[in-house]
Phi, psi and omega in degrees: 000117181268125182262113181270319181247092186294322181297314179295322179298311180296319178297317181297308183297315181295316182296313180291322179298315179295321180296313178299316181300317180294319180297312183297306183287333174296321178297318178295319180294320179296317178297319179296319178296318180298315180297319180295321179297327184278352181293131180289142177290327177272111185261035178278350179173179177293150179297328179234120185207155173230124179254121182253140173259119185241126172231161180240128178268165186227038180297323183284345180252005179070070179061025173089357181239122180266357185106340178232108185300319181295315179297317180298319181293321177297323178297317180291329174296320177296318178296321178296321179295316178297320180298313180294322178298323178292321178294317182298331183283353183289147181276324181273168179297121183229133180212153174274120188272126169052056175265132184287118178232150177289123185241140176082176181296331181273001179054049179283131182287118182223143178292128183231138171271124184253106181276124185245341180202168178109157181247353182278146179294157176297155188284352183268145173280143181264139174281324179208162180079203181206165173276145177290146175285149186307311179297334183291314184270338182284353176282308186232344184070215177058042175235153184215150167234139190222168174274167180297325181294335181276356182293344178293342178268357185280138174240157176252115181234122181054039177080003180246142175279125181227155173234133185274122178237115180060033178084358179247146182274126175248124180291129179277114183269331183198166179237133182294145169292143177231153187241004178270164176293322177277184181279002174084190182274162175285118178229131180225127175236127182243147175263117192242139172231124179295119179244332178217152189273006180230022178286181188296324182290318175301317181297318180295318178293319179298318177299317180294316180295320182290325182268355180078021179276153180277153171234146184253121180246129183241134171252128184218153177199147173261357187236354182197164179285144182243008184298318182295320179297317180294321179296318179296321178296316179300317179298315180297319183290318180291327178290337177291335177087143176089357182249145171244121184235133177219152178276120180269318179217147175219115180245121178220111184265096182296325180299322179296327179287329174294316177297320180300317178296321179297314179296324180296321178295317178300315180300317180297318180295315180298317180295319179296319178297315179300313181292320181297316179297318179294323179294317177299319179299315179297320181294318180295321178296318179297320180295320177296318181296314182289331177294321180288346177265013185303317181296323176297321179295320179300315181296318180296319179291324179298326180275010169097008179283138178275174184300319182297315180297318180294316180299316179297321180295315181292320179297323177299318178293321179297316180298321178300317180290326177295320178298317177298320178297319179296318177299318178297322178297315180300318178295315179299316181294322178296316179295318180300314182288331177293314182283328179273354180056041179268127180258141176235133176288160179307322179297318179292322177296319179295318178296321178296319179296316179295322177296317179295318179296318178297317178297321179301312182292320180294320179296320177300315179298317180289330183284339181295326185301304180295331179293313180298318180299315183293320180294317182291327180281343186289121177241121185308315183297316179291322180296319180292333177277357179083016180276000000 
């Protein structure tokens, strides 16, 4: 690619790169702002949740005893494994609420929320640290977020803060924000992945199933209703046989959804304004660039090229500069995320790429208009006279 007008080339690439960069990161900032607006002020739970009470009956085993205690317990471990597999398969955030697990080196029994599925962040704001990304914890689990009061159970092993749950080390990813004068209550939430059928959680569930005790399963979300997911889970569990399931609590804040729709409209309007301003900027830069190429157009027409040939030639050059602009945007975005230490999940990266590709195609479409106008208006005789 031979650059004849370096000033126009640099202005074009710099202007379009900045416009693309602003659109992409502006979209991320708007989404972050939207999510923050939707966060409930009361952090006692998800805005929309269904709490299920689950118990297991033992009619098929004769009051829970088959005659062989070991065999019966192994059977309940298998049931616990099937139960956990069903929980892990849920799409929405699903957790076992307040199950007593041995915590710390002294194995003190403390109520723990065990998160087993879902991609949505926990409902609490963090004072420090961060929440694990869904792909990050769904591979191996063993991650935790805790309250400040629970930090007394934290140990530092190999430079990492960990909290011992059931004899296994869970890496502490973050500490909850607290609003009391004191350090608040002990709260522990762990991200769990079933890896073996005889770990502490399987044992606790097996004990509950064998003894007929209830377990509390919660489906929660800050962005959508979870009633259908909970209903489907109840149907699956009851069809498995031997379970008694009832809805203990159902929270659905219709007012929040009205506010959510209002915020969604605001987000859409802000994004459209942002994109429209960037599009106008790109068009003006393109118009300036093609205007400065007027003499080149005159020469091409003088040598007998028709409007279609000239437009295709100019568009080829335009696309080359747009590709350079896209490469510059990717580099700028990489540097920005490196210095801001911003992490993006694969899904977000794919959405950013599609957004960038869409902006690329729209800019090409908008840029054709001034190019066609300038080519059609160009008259060799007037151009040679400098008109």
